[in-house]
Tab-separated table of C-alpha atoms and ligand atoms in Angstrom:
chain	number	residue	atom	x	y	z
A	1	MET	CA	-55.737	-38.372	62.812
A	2	LEU	CA	-58.743	-39.529	61.528
A	3	GLU	CA	-58.983	-42.362	59.243
A	4	VAL	CA	-62.459	-43.577	56.937
A	5	GLU	CA	-62.048	-45.547	54.569
A	6	ARG	CA	-64.968	-46.605	52.077
A	7	LEU	CA	-67.935	-45.891	54.535
A	8	ARG	CA	-71.258	-47.603	53.414
A	9	LYS	CA	-74.042	-48.172	55.417
A	10	THR	CA	-77.887	-48.539	54.109
A	11	TYR	CA	-80.883	-48.559	56.094
A	12	THR	CA	-83.862	-50.797	55.443
A	13	THR	CA	-87.106	-49.178	54.709
A	14	ASP	CA	-90.260	-50.611	53.902
A	15	ARG	CA	-89.847	-49.601	50.488
A	16	GLY	CA	-85.952	-50.911	50.034
A	17	GLY	CA	-82.346	-50.063	51.016
A	18	VAL	CA	-81.319	-46.447	50.694
A	19	HIS	CA	-77.720	-46.218	50.715
A	20	ALA	CA	-77.300	-43.215	52.565
A	21	VAL	CA	-73.386	-43.353	52.841
A	22	GLU	CA	-72.088	-45.184	49.361
A	23	ASP	CA	-67.807	-46.152	49.806
A	24	VAL	CA	-67.022	-42.582	51.197
A	25	SER	CA	-63.069	-41.912	52.064
A	26	PHE	CA	-61.361	-39.039	53.985
A	27	THR	CA	-58.833	-38.199	56.223
A	28	VAL	CA	-59.126	-35.899	58.124
A	29	GLU	CA	-55.336	-34.590	60.181
A	30	ASP	CA	-54.685	-33.412	64.001
A	31	GLY	CA	-56.242	-29.898	64.785
A	32	ARG	CA	-58.270	-29.289	61.466
A	33	PHE	CA	-61.259	-28.492	60.692
A	34	TYR	CA	-63.132	-30.739	58.509
A	35	THR	CA	-66.153	-30.229	56.746
A	36	LEU	CA	-69.321	-32.066	54.859
A	37	LEU	CA	-70.983	-30.086	53.078
A	38	GLY	CA	-74.160	-30.840	50.646
A	39	PRO	CA	-77.724	-31.325	50.731
A	40	SER	CA	-79.954	-32.061	52.924
A	41	GLY	CA	-79.897	-36.178	52.410
A	42	CYS	CA	-77.063	-36.440	50.596
A	43	GLY	CA	-75.194	-38.586	53.603
A	44	LYS	CA	-73.596	-36.079	55.620
A	45	THR	CA	-75.179	-36.536	59.095
A	46	THR	CA	-75.548	-40.485	58.771
A	47	THR	CA	-71.559	-40.609	58.013
A	48	LEU	CA	-71.313	-38.007	61.453
A	49	ARG	CA	-73.195	-41.011	63.287
A	50	CYS	CA	-70.877	-43.648	61.967
A	51	LEU	CA	-68.389	-41.808	63.863
A	52	ALA	CA	-70.567	-41.859	66.842
A	53	GLY	CA	-70.638	-44.681	67.030
A	54	LEU	CA	-74.701	-44.049	66.514
A	55	GLU	CA	-74.941	-46.478	63.751
A	56	ARG	CA	-73.442	-49.290	62.509
A	57	PRO	CA	-71.807	-49.372	59.541
A	58	GLU	CA	-71.740	-52.488	56.914
A	59	GLY	CA	-68.943	-51.824	55.226
A	60	GLY	CA	-65.352	-50.156	55.882
A	61	VAL	CA	-63.021	-48.447	58.448
A	62	ILE	CA	-63.205	-46.338	60.942
A	63	ARG	CA	-60.192	-45.116	62.575
A	64	LEU	CA	-59.082	-42.437	65.161
A	65	ASP	CA	-55.034	-41.827	66.458
A	66	GLY	CA	-54.925	-45.548	64.688
A	67	ARG	CA	-57.531	-47.642	66.394
A	68	VAL	CA	-60.175	-49.147	65.245
A	69	LEU	CA	-63.639	-47.680	66.009
A	70	SER	CA	-66.169	-49.950	63.508
A	71	GLY	CA	-64.483	-52.441	60.711
A	72	GLU	CA	-62.061	-54.733	60.612
A	73	GLY	CA	-64.901	-56.730	62.816
A	74	ARG	CA	-64.966	-54.659	65.759
A	75	PHE	CA	-67.419	-51.604	66.634
A	76	VAL	CA	-65.727	-49.460	69.562
A	77	PRO	CA	-69.904	-48.259	71.346
A	78	THR	CA	-70.235	-44.591	71.539
A	79	TYR	CA	-69.011	-44.065	74.760
A	80	SER	CA	-65.556	-45.557	74.404
A	81	ARG	CA	-65.137	-42.970	71.440
A	82	ASP	CA	-63.173	-40.055	73.101
A	83	ILE	CA	-65.273	-38.004	71.549
A	84	GLY	CA	-67.003	-35.053	72.281
A	85	MET	CA	-70.483	-33.608	70.415
A	86	VAL	CA	-72.717	-31.299	69.705
A	87	PHE	CA	-75.792	-33.010	67.794
A	88	GLN	CA	-79.341	-30.706	66.774
A	89	SER	CA	-81.202	-33.354	68.665
A	90	TYR	CA	-79.352	-35.621	70.337
A	91	ALA	CA	-76.685	-35.002	72.976
A	92	ILE	CA	-74.573	-37.613	74.311
A	93	TRP	CA	-72.237	-38.457	76.769
A	94	PRO	CA	-68.911	-41.085	76.576
A	95	HIS	CA	-68.989	-43.343	79.594
A	96	SER	CA	-72.695	-42.992	80.407
A	97	MET	CA	-75.429	-43.247	77.551
A	98	VAL	CA	-77.068	-41.340	74.315
A	99	PHE	CA	-80.260	-39.443	75.219
A	100	GLN	CA	-82.264	-38.035	72.892
A	101	SER	CA	-82.940	-34.444	74.000
A	102	TYR	CA	-82.145	-30.661	72.686
A	103	ALA	CA	-78.099	-29.985	72.114
A	104	ILE	CA	-79.226	-28.834	76.056
A	105	TRP	CA	-80.540	-29.948	78.843
A	106	PRO	CA	-83.102	-26.739	80.095
A	107	HIS	CA	-83.909	-28.092	82.886
A	108	MET	CA	-80.977	-27.826	84.275
A	109	SER	CA	-78.350	-25.002	85.655
A	110	VAL	CA	-75.275	-24.740	83.728
A	111	PHE	CA	-73.031	-26.472	85.943
A	112	GLN	CA	-74.905	-29.484	85.549
A	113	ASN	CA	-75.636	-28.910	82.175
A	114	VAL	CA	-71.222	-29.276	81.875
A	115	ALA	CA	-70.756	-31.440	84.863
A	116	PHE	CA	-73.252	-33.691	83.604
A	117	PRO	CA	-70.502	-36.336	80.907
A	118	LEU	CA	-67.963	-35.975	83.920
A	119	GLU	CA	-70.306	-37.275	86.852
A	120	VAL	CA	-71.463	-39.902	85.019
A	121	SER	CA	-67.663	-40.742	83.852
A	122	GLN	CA	-66.735	-44.618	84.521
A	123	ASP	CA	-63.358	-42.051	86.030
A	124	ARG	CA	-66.073	-40.307	87.545
A	125	PRO	CA	-63.008	-37.183	88.870
A	126	SER	CA	-63.631	-35.553	92.714
A	127	LYS	CA	-65.813	-32.753	93.308
A	128	GLU	CA	-63.631	-30.065	93.440
A	129	GLU	CA	-61.684	-31.516	89.995
A	130	ILE	CA	-65.127	-31.557	87.952
A	131	ALA	CA	-65.786	-27.826	89.630
A	132	ARG	CA	-62.181	-26.815	87.342
A	133	LEU	CA	-63.037	-29.040	85.326
A	134	VAL	CA	-66.640	-27.080	84.372
A	135	LYS	CA	-65.315	-23.606	85.486
A	136	GLU	CA	-61.898	-24.307	82.883
A	137	SER	CA	-64.700	-25.502	79.980
A	138	LEU	CA	-67.015	-22.483	80.309
A	139	ALA	CA	-64.147	-20.332	80.799
A	140	LEU	CA	-63.918	-20.977	77.134
A	141	VAL	CA	-66.587	-20.012	75.310
A	142	GLY	CA	-66.846	-17.274	77.256
A	143	LEU	CA	-70.091	-18.114	79.654
A	144	GLU	CA	-68.040	-18.392	83.545
A	145	GLY	CA	-69.455	-16.193	86.790
A	146	LEU	CA	-73.496	-18.105	84.745
A	147	GLU	CA	-73.044	-21.033	86.824
A	148	ARG	CA	-75.448	-21.083	88.694
A	149	ARG	CA	-78.143	-19.725	86.029
A	150	PRO	CA	-80.873	-22.084	85.010
A	151	ALA	CA	-79.906	-23.634	81.193
A	152	GLN	CA	-83.176	-22.207	79.244
A	153	GLN	CA	-82.990	-19.140	81.028
A	154	LEU	CA	-79.800	-18.232	79.151
A	155	SER	CA	-79.636	-16.700	74.936
A	156	GLY	CA	-79.754	-18.876	71.954
A	157	GLY	CA	-75.780	-17.498	71.350
A	158	GLN	CA	-75.214	-18.665	75.244
A	159	GLN	CA	-76.873	-22.072	74.998
A	160	GLN	CA	-75.004	-22.786	71.852
A	161	ARG	CA	-71.768	-22.124	73.713
A	162	LEU	CA	-73.337	-24.191	76.858
A	163	ALA	CA	-73.731	-27.491	74.301
A	164	LEU	CA	-69.799	-26.571	72.974
A	165	ALA	CA	-68.825	-26.676	77.023
A	166	ARG	CA	-69.958	-29.578	77.545
A	167	ALA	CA	-68.787	-31.253	74.494
A	168	LEU	CA	-65.494	-29.991	75.226
A	169	VAL	CA	-65.400	-30.915	79.377
A	170	ARG	CA	-63.349	-34.242	78.948
A	171	LYS	CA	-60.649	-32.586	76.924
A	172	PRO	CA	-61.846	-35.232	73.760
A	173	ARG	CA	-59.897	-36.333	70.820
A	174	LEU	CA	-62.568	-35.819	68.752
A	175	LEU	CA	-65.663	-33.014	67.969
A	176	LEU	CA	-68.217	-33.922	66.484
A	177	LEU	CA	-71.066	-31.098	65.150
A	178	ASP	CA	-73.854	-31.583	62.912
A	179	GLU	CA	-75.602	-27.888	62.045
A	180	PRO	CA	-75.082	-26.861	65.668
A	181	LEU	CA	-76.061	-22.676	65.327
A	182	SER	CA	-78.819	-24.255	62.614
A	183	ASN	CA	-81.019	-22.601	64.802
A	184	LEU	CA	-80.262	-18.971	65.514
A	185	ASP	CA	-81.159	-16.316	63.839
A	186	ALA	CA	-78.644	-15.183	61.007
A	187	LYS	CA	-76.867	-12.539	62.415
A	188	LEU	CA	-75.988	-14.196	65.727
A	189	ARG	CA	-75.423	-17.477	63.033
A	190	GLN	CA	-72.951	-15.370	61.980
A	191	ARG	CA	-71.538	-13.958	65.041
A	192	MET	CA	-71.024	-17.497	66.814
A	193	ARG	CA	-68.869	-19.143	63.117
A	194	ILE	CA	-66.301	-15.993	63.807
A	195	GLU	CA	-66.671	-17.764	67.385
A	196	LEU	CA	-66.310	-21.274	67.388
A	197	ARG	CA	-63.611	-20.828	64.718
A	198	GLU	CA	-61.391	-18.970	67.032
A	199	LEU	CA	-62.104	-21.844	69.664
A	200	GLN	CA	-60.978	-24.731	66.917
A	201	ARG	CA	-57.891	-22.560	66.417
A	202	ARG	CA	-57.599	-22.397	69.775
A	203	LEU	CA	-57.580	-25.671	71.366
A	204	GLY	CA	-56.342	-27.282	68.054
A	205	ILE	CA	-59.143	-29.568	68.492
A	206	THR	CA	-59.470	-32.634	65.494
A	207	THR	CA	-63.279	-31.306	64.357
A	208	VAL	CA	-65.691	-33.152	61.933
A	209	TYR	CA	-68.732	-30.837	60.872
A	210	VAL	CA	-72.023	-31.440	59.198
A	211	THR	CA	-73.826	-28.241	56.877
A	212	HIS	CA	-75.784	-27.671	53.998
A	213	ASP	CA	-75.149	-24.169	54.454
A	214	GLN	CA	-71.733	-23.380	52.027
A	215	ALA	CA	-70.216	-20.045	53.560
A	216	GLU	CA	-70.074	-21.510	56.619
A	217	ALA	CA	-68.050	-24.486	55.598
A	218	LEU	CA	-66.216	-22.003	53.717
A	219	PHE	CA	-65.594	-19.803	56.132
A	220	LEU	CA	-64.746	-22.470	59.174
A	221	SER	CA	-63.289	-25.066	57.318
A	222	HIS	CA	-59.552	-26.232	57.019
A	223	ARG	CA	-60.925	-28.466	54.204
A	224	VAL	CA	-63.762	-28.691	52.833
A	225	ALA	CA	-65.733	-32.994	51.746
A	226	VAL	CA	-69.023	-32.180	49.120
A	227	MET	CA	-71.300	-35.031	49.571
A	228	GLN	CA	-74.003	-35.681	46.712
A	229	SER	CA	-76.508	-38.916	46.712
A	230	GLY	CA	-74.186	-40.555	49.481
A	231	ARG	CA	-70.853	-40.082	48.307
A	232	ILE	CA	-68.262	-37.299	48.371
A	233	VAL	CA	-67.879	-36.107	45.309
A	234	GLN	CA	-64.770	-33.522	45.330
A	235	GLU	CA	-62.547	-32.681	48.260
A	236	GLY	CA	-60.478	-29.921	49.567
A	237	ARG	CA	-59.962	-26.588	50.696
A	238	PRO	CA	-62.120	-24.235	50.931
A	239	ARG	CA	-60.139	-21.715	47.782
A	240	GLU	CA	-59.972	-24.469	45.699
A	241	LEU	CA	-63.648	-25.683	45.453
A	242	TYR	CA	-64.606	-22.203	44.758
A	243	ALA	CA	-62.027	-21.997	41.774
A	244	SER	CA	-62.210	-25.278	41.047
A	245	PRO	CA	-64.969	-26.781	40.682
A	246	ALA	CA	-64.987	-30.116	39.648
A	247	SER	CA	-68.508	-30.524	38.444
A	248	PRO	CA	-71.923	-28.010	37.869
A	249	PHE	CA	-72.994	-29.620	41.208
A	250	VAL	CA	-70.041	-28.849	43.063
A	251	ALA	CA	-69.923	-25.506	41.264
A	252	ASP	CA	-73.540	-24.141	42.367
A	253	PHE	CA	-72.902	-25.562	46.119
A	254	VAL	CA	-70.002	-24.264	47.085
A	255	GLY	CA	-70.707	-20.034	45.517
A	256	ASP	CA	-72.981	-18.208	43.277
A	257	ALA	CA	-72.503	-18.616	39.307
A	258	THR	CA	-74.097	-18.460	36.224
A	259	PHE	CA	-73.511	-21.025	33.898
A	260	VAL	CA	-72.925	-21.416	29.864
A	261	PRO	CA	-72.782	-23.992	27.959
A	262	GLY	CA	-70.485	-23.688	24.707
A	263	GLU	CA	-67.431	-25.460	22.347
A	264	VAL	CA	-64.109	-25.307	23.220
A	265	VAL	CA	-61.701	-23.690	21.461
A	266	ASP	CA	-58.306	-22.911	21.627
A	267	GLY	CA	-57.481	-20.858	24.743
A	268	GLY	CA	-61.773	-20.749	25.681
A	269	VAL	CA	-65.131	-21.854	24.816
A	270	ARG	CA	-67.437	-20.180	22.769
A	271	ALA	CA	-70.447	-18.680	24.139
A	272	LEU	CA	-72.129	-15.962	24.129
A	273	GLY	CA	-71.937	-14.952	21.266
A	274	GLY	CA	-68.007	-15.074	20.681
A	275	VAL	CA	-65.335	-16.138	21.947
A	276	VAL	CA	-64.856	-16.233	25.830
A	277	ARG	CA	-60.899	-16.558	26.986
A	278	CYS	CA	-60.913	-18.521	29.531
A	279	ALA	CA	-59.085	-21.010	31.950
A	280	LEU	CA	-59.661	-24.527	30.815
A	281	SER	CA	-60.088	-27.309	33.204
A	282	GLU	CA	-57.718	-30.359	32.292
A	283	ALA	CA	-60.468	-32.914	30.393
A	284	LEU	CA	-61.383	-30.274	28.301
A	285	VAL	CA	-59.971	-30.263	24.261
A	286	PRO	CA	-60.920	-28.832	21.360
A	287	GLY	CA	-64.793	-29.825	20.297
A	288	ALA	CA	-65.633	-30.765	23.717
A	289	LYS	CA	-68.690	-29.762	24.886
A	290	ALA	CA	-68.050	-27.798	28.355
A	291	LEU	CA	-69.905	-25.363	30.832
A	292	LEU	CA	-67.981	-21.984	31.844
A	293	VAL	CA	-68.514	-21.185	35.822
A	294	LEU	CA	-68.942	-17.482	36.217
A	295	ARG	CA	-69.048	-16.329	39.607
A	296	PRO	CA	-71.067	-13.074	39.879
A	297	GLU	CA	-68.704	-11.393	42.064
A	298	ARG	CA	-65.794	-11.696	39.157
A	299	LEU	CA	-67.878	-9.963	36.540
A	300	LEU	CA	-68.321	-6.081	36.236
A	301	VAL	CA	-70.783	-4.198	34.425
A	302	HIS	CA	-70.247	-1.060	32.412
A	303	PRO	CA	-72.452	1.249	31.142
A	304	GLY	CA	-69.778	1.441	28.313
A	305	ALA	CA	-66.881	-0.731	26.238
A	306	THR	CA	-63.925	-0.684	27.805
A	307	GLY	CA	-62.173	-2.210	24.782
A	308	GLY	CA	-60.740	-5.305	26.944
A	309	PRO	CA	-60.776	-8.751	26.466
A	310	ASN	CA	-63.745	-10.543	27.283
A	311	GLU	CA	-65.998	-8.298	26.995
A	312	PHE	CA	-69.726	-8.852	26.034
A	313	ALA	CA	-72.662	-6.277	25.793
A	314	GLY	CA	-75.946	-7.014	27.056
A	315	THR	CA	-78.900	-5.469	28.355
A	316	LEU	CA	-78.870	-4.551	32.585
A	317	ARG	CA	-82.984	-6.175	33.700
A	318	VAL	CA	-81.032	-4.814	37.413
A	319	ALA	CA	-79.068	-2.736	39.531
A	320	ALA	CA	-79.929	-3.375	43.151
A	321	PHE	CA	-77.378	-1.254	45.358
A	322	LEU	CA	-76.468	-3.294	48.480
A	323	GLY	CA	-73.875	-0.296	49.931
A	324	ASP	CA	-70.343	-1.314	48.202
A	325	HIS	CA	-71.407	-2.847	45.137
A	326	LEU	CA	-74.328	-2.681	42.689
A	327	ASP	CA	-76.041	-6.188	42.179
A	328	CYS	CA	-77.112	-6.938	38.789
A	329	VAL	CA	-78.439	-8.526	36.801
A	330	VAL	CA	-77.213	-8.860	32.966
A	331	GLU	CA	-79.013	-10.536	29.573
A	332	ILE	CA	-76.374	-11.417	27.076
A	333	GLY	CA	-78.332	-13.009	24.396
A	334	ASP	CA	-80.340	-16.376	26.072
A	335	THR	CA	-78.426	-15.731	29.108
A	336	VAL	CA	-78.937	-13.989	31.861
A	337	MET	CA	-75.855	-13.480	34.592
A	338	ARG	CA	-75.514	-11.789	37.622
A	339	ALA	CA	-72.787	-9.360	38.242
A	340	ARG	CA	-71.547	-6.018	39.590
A	341	ALA	CA	-71.150	-2.409	39.498
A	342	HIS	CA	-69.971	0.592	41.046
A	343	PRO	CA	-72.050	1.510	43.578
A	344	ALA	CA	-71.568	5.022	42.427
A	345	ALA	CA	-71.588	4.130	38.466
A	346	GLU	CA	-75.059	5.643	37.122
A	347	LEU	CA	-76.999	2.740	35.501
A	348	ARG	CA	-80.553	2.044	34.652
A	349	ARG	CA	-82.959	-0.542	33.603
A	350	ASP	CA	-82.696	-2.200	30.444
A	351	GLN	CA	-80.081	0.117	29.014
A	352	LYS	CA	-77.260	-1.284	27.435
A	353	VAL	CA	-73.985	-2.618	29.013
A	354	TRP	CA	-70.980	-4.780	28.735
A	355	VAL	CA	-69.544	-7.048	31.186
A	356	GLU	CA	-66.167	-7.880	31.750
A	357	LEU	CA	-65.034	-10.832	31.934
A	358	PRO	CA	-61.810	-11.450	33.534
A	359	PRO	CA	-60.231	-14.220	32.013
A	360	ASP	CA	-58.729	-15.143	35.254
A	361	HIS	CA	-61.345	-16.046	36.733
A	362	CYS	CA	-63.440	-17.438	34.300
A	363	LEU	CA	-63.297	-21.334	34.166
A	364	ALA	CA	-64.345	-23.863	31.935
A	365	ILE	CA	-65.629	-27.306	33.255
A	366	PRO	CA	-66.689	-30.255	31.365
A	367	ASP	CA	-70.443	-30.021	31.136
A	368	ASP	CA	-72.258	-33.553	32.355
A	369	GLY	CA	-76.060	-31.852	31.878
A	370	TRP	CA	-76.654	-31.375	36.000
A	371	ARG	CA	-78.296	-28.113	36.583
A	372	PRO	CA	-79.347	-26.092	38.967
A	373	ARG	CA	-82.671	-24.101	38.796
A	374	ALA	CA	-82.379	-21.433	36.383
A	375	LEU	CA	-82.682	-17.875	37.735
A	376	THR	CA	-85.892	-15.719	37.050
A	377	ARG	CA	-86.568	-13.599	33.656
A	378	THR	CA	-89.574	-11.976	35.936
A	379	PHE	CA	-87.957	-8.483	36.710
A	380	GLU	CA	-89.793	-6.805	39.249
A	381	GLN	CA	-87.170	-5.091	40.923
A	382	ASP	CA	-86.493	-1.779	40.508
A	383	THR	CA	-82.752	-0.348	38.771
A	384	GLU	CA	-82.145	2.386	41.592
B	1	ATP	P1	-79.990	-33.294	56.206
B	1	ATP	O1	-79.111	-31.955	55.995
B	1	ATP	O2	-81.413	-33.314	55.821
B	1	ATP	O3	-79.976	-33.755	57.806
B	1	ATP	P2	-77.796	-35.540	55.425
B	1	ATP	O4	-77.140	-35.401	54.303
B	1	ATP	O5	-77.770	-35.372	56.721
B	1	ATP	O6	-79.791	-35.007	55.579
B	1	ATP	P3	-79.218	-37.636	56.333
B	1	ATP	O7	-79.507	-38.074	58.030
B	1	ATP	O8	-77.365	-38.974	56.076
B	1	ATP	O9	-78.600	-36.206	55.476
B	1	ATP	O10	-79.698	-39.004	55.563
B	1	ATP	C1	-79.313	-39.504	54.019
B	1	ATP	C2	-80.381	-40.827	53.287
B	1	ATP	O11	-80.777	-42.016	54.496
B	1	ATP	C3	-81.751	-39.383	53.294
B	1	ATP	O12	-82.044	-40.505	51.727
B	1	ATP	C4	-82.710	-40.036	54.613
B	1	ATP	O13	-84.130	-40.434	53.870
B	1	ATP	C5	-81.941	-41.638	54.674
B	1	ATP	N1	-82.108	-42.059	56.001
B	1	ATP	C6	-81.176	-41.166	57.076
B	1	ATP	N2	-81.687	-41.550	58.289
B	1	ATP	C7	-82.873	-42.972	58.113
B	1	ATP	C8	-83.135	-44.435	58.575
B	1	ATP	N3	-83.262	-43.532	60.420
B	1	ATP	N4	-84.477	-44.802	58.452
B	1	ATP	C9	-84.148	-44.467	57.035
B	1	ATP	N5	-83.773	-43.788	55.858
B	1	ATP	C10	-82.819	-42.821	56.689
């Protein structure tokens, strides 16, 4: 089990101290995939670097299986931490040194890349054992048979797999991954994230992952911590974060949402020219200011009124065909929201429509004033 307690890291710059990580605490149970998710500069990489021993935190404790890696007057160097890692621009080997490098070493063969961490380790295995471990590791990531190939002659996806094989070859207790898929094109990225998920589940290796990509975080993780300005602002299972975000920032970061401000009334929120029936987060009492979080995939656009609860009339501005649904933009008074319609629906731009907001999927949370960038009101895309 990995335990991080009240971690703090400040960088000193000419312009003063940058509080990169402030009071960060979390626990990763054995075999779990844990993701630090947040926008650029929120402190994810610094946290991971502290776990790796590449940064010396000035406060807090890091423990792996009860052993203190950092804090309480101790600091275990990277090479003694029993971790494997794939950072975007570093390759690190236990019992050796830290090299600034690409995720892989292009001038070495596939075999040499994977064998290297074993060859430089203090308890260097025999030649035969190295060959066996390299073979095993390459088989894990589906690169068997490519041992002699120069690493630079691998495809992007194969290079990522090679980086993983190298990180895993010493069978570390903890795997640290910092945006390992970010250099891949969209299709390959999707395929690789399935592979990574399967591999992690199969090996049951405790993993900490860093990304700013919410879909990747939700897809891969058992638990996700959302970071903002050096702090964890919410932590939970992907489903919990998505369905019950604690703040507008989290709601926006883990998925698409339209935010509608209003005032809490009994069983709902006064907004959109009526009362929207919805779930209310605990902190909300009648009279409080609230923000409705409306996920586009839960909102249904109908060409006519159906007479159901929570139905609001508006004007359709965009209806783009996306195969399994029409992705719509609807104006209701001052509110511009995204919603979905049946792919076969006959809809015309600027026609009157009704948007159904299923009460079970509408949530109101306290309005702390934070807002994402507004959806544009210039509708250039034609309705199909
Ligand atoms: P990204 O997704 O862009 O990598 P991040 O969430 O991983 O961002 P960090 O790299 O941890 O963020 O940076 C957190 C803060 O610390 C930022 O304000 C960053 O500018 C600052 N920072 C990071 N490394 C250093 C450094 N070596 N010296 C000074 N400031 C730093």
